[in-house]
């Protein structure tokens, strides 16, 4: 049996030996959702940034709710698939959606034909449990109602949607503040309100990833890259994707049969101490939606 040309281990056949068990150590639970409250945006909540029709509080509330919904959908699919694979099912449709399987192997470098990536614990690089852990931590931060939202920021640039400030050396806990720039609020010409709302939710996910995991804006192919995390969630939810992000979350051949190269997710090389600004940039006019069979739940 093969997946996209990759041979699958005999472990996944009916004649396989007893299925291994998943190591669930370090896999966090989904926290109870605390809905967004307008005090998290202060006086900004009742304003109409850049003369938009709805109040900032209403817009942020919808974006936060959609961000949590998207993360829950992706996490739920991965948890269900991981349990199924550890019980002996093959790591393919209908257990995994086509887009999910493709992105795990070809964008995040999670070699889904290897049983070890399914059974390994949450702190093993490029394991399914690591992906679940990182997504869940971001989801729980957003769902905690512990993020402060600012309607604009002095460092906003014309192409930015939002930005956060973190410590370059990742020492200490920076304030969980997301500053939302003009593009977050104003729907661009030629873009539907529906697609714009999806990018607003993606913005929250992207910036929350920076805040929790102290990830940098860097090119890569792992769940440790903020662009990869946010775009993986978007892709697996049928949300519009800016194709320009192919240069930020790059295609990887790590899981190809003849490839011996490996890599690790994480924060990358050390950087000098001090503050850094991490931003989100979308070009929604070029948005595409990836198509494929969704996972089937029983």
mmCIF file with all atom_site columns, C-alpha atoms in Angstrom, residues 16 62 64 86 93 136 168 235 240 260 289:
data_model
loop_
_atom_site.group_PDB
_atom_site.id
_atom_site.type_symbol
_atom_site.label_atom_id
_atom_site.label_alt_id
_atom_site.label_comp_id
_atom_site.label_asym_id
_atom_site.label_entity_id
_atom_site.label_seq_id
_atom_site.pdbx_PDB_ins_code
_atom_site.Cartn_x
_atom_site.Cartn_y
_atom_site.Cartn_z
_atom_site.occupancy
_atom_site.B_iso_or_equiv
_atom_site.pdbx_formal_charge
_atom_site.auth_seq_id
_atom_site.auth_comp_id
_atom_site.auth_asym_id
_atom_site.auth_atom_id
_atom_site.pdbx_PDB_model_num
ATOM 1  C CA . UNK A 1 16  ? 0.038   -6.482 10.972 1.00 0.00 ? 16  UNK A CA 1
ATOM 2  C CA . UNK A 1 62  ? -16.197 37.126 15.466 1.00 0.00 ? 62  UNK A CA 1
ATOM 3  C CA . UNK A 1 64  ? -11.639 35.110 17.798 1.00 0.00 ? 64  UNK A CA 1
ATOM 4  C CA . UNK A 1 86  ? -2.525  3.717  16.766 1.00 0.00 ? 86  UNK A CA 1
ATOM 5  C CA . UNK A 1 93  ? -8.485  8.934  3.654  1.00 0.00 ? 93  UNK A CA 1
ATOM 6  C CA . UNK A 1 136 ? -3.649  23.236 21.217 1.00 0.00 ? 136 UNK A CA 1
ATOM 7  C CA . UNK A 1 168 ? 14.284  38.080 20.730 1.00 0.00 ? 168 UNK A CA 1
ATOM 8  C CA . UNK A 1 235 ? -5.907  24.795 4.540  1.00 0.00 ? 235 UNK A CA 1
ATOM 9  C CA . UNK A 1 240 ? -8.724  31.029 1.668  1.00 0.00 ? 240 UNK A CA 1
ATOM 10 C CA . UNK A 1 260 ? 17.724  11.086 3.988  1.00 0.00 ? 260 UNK A CA 1
ATOM 11 C CA . UNK A 1 289 ? -8.919  27.424 -1.555 1.00 0.00 ? 289 UNK A CA 1
#
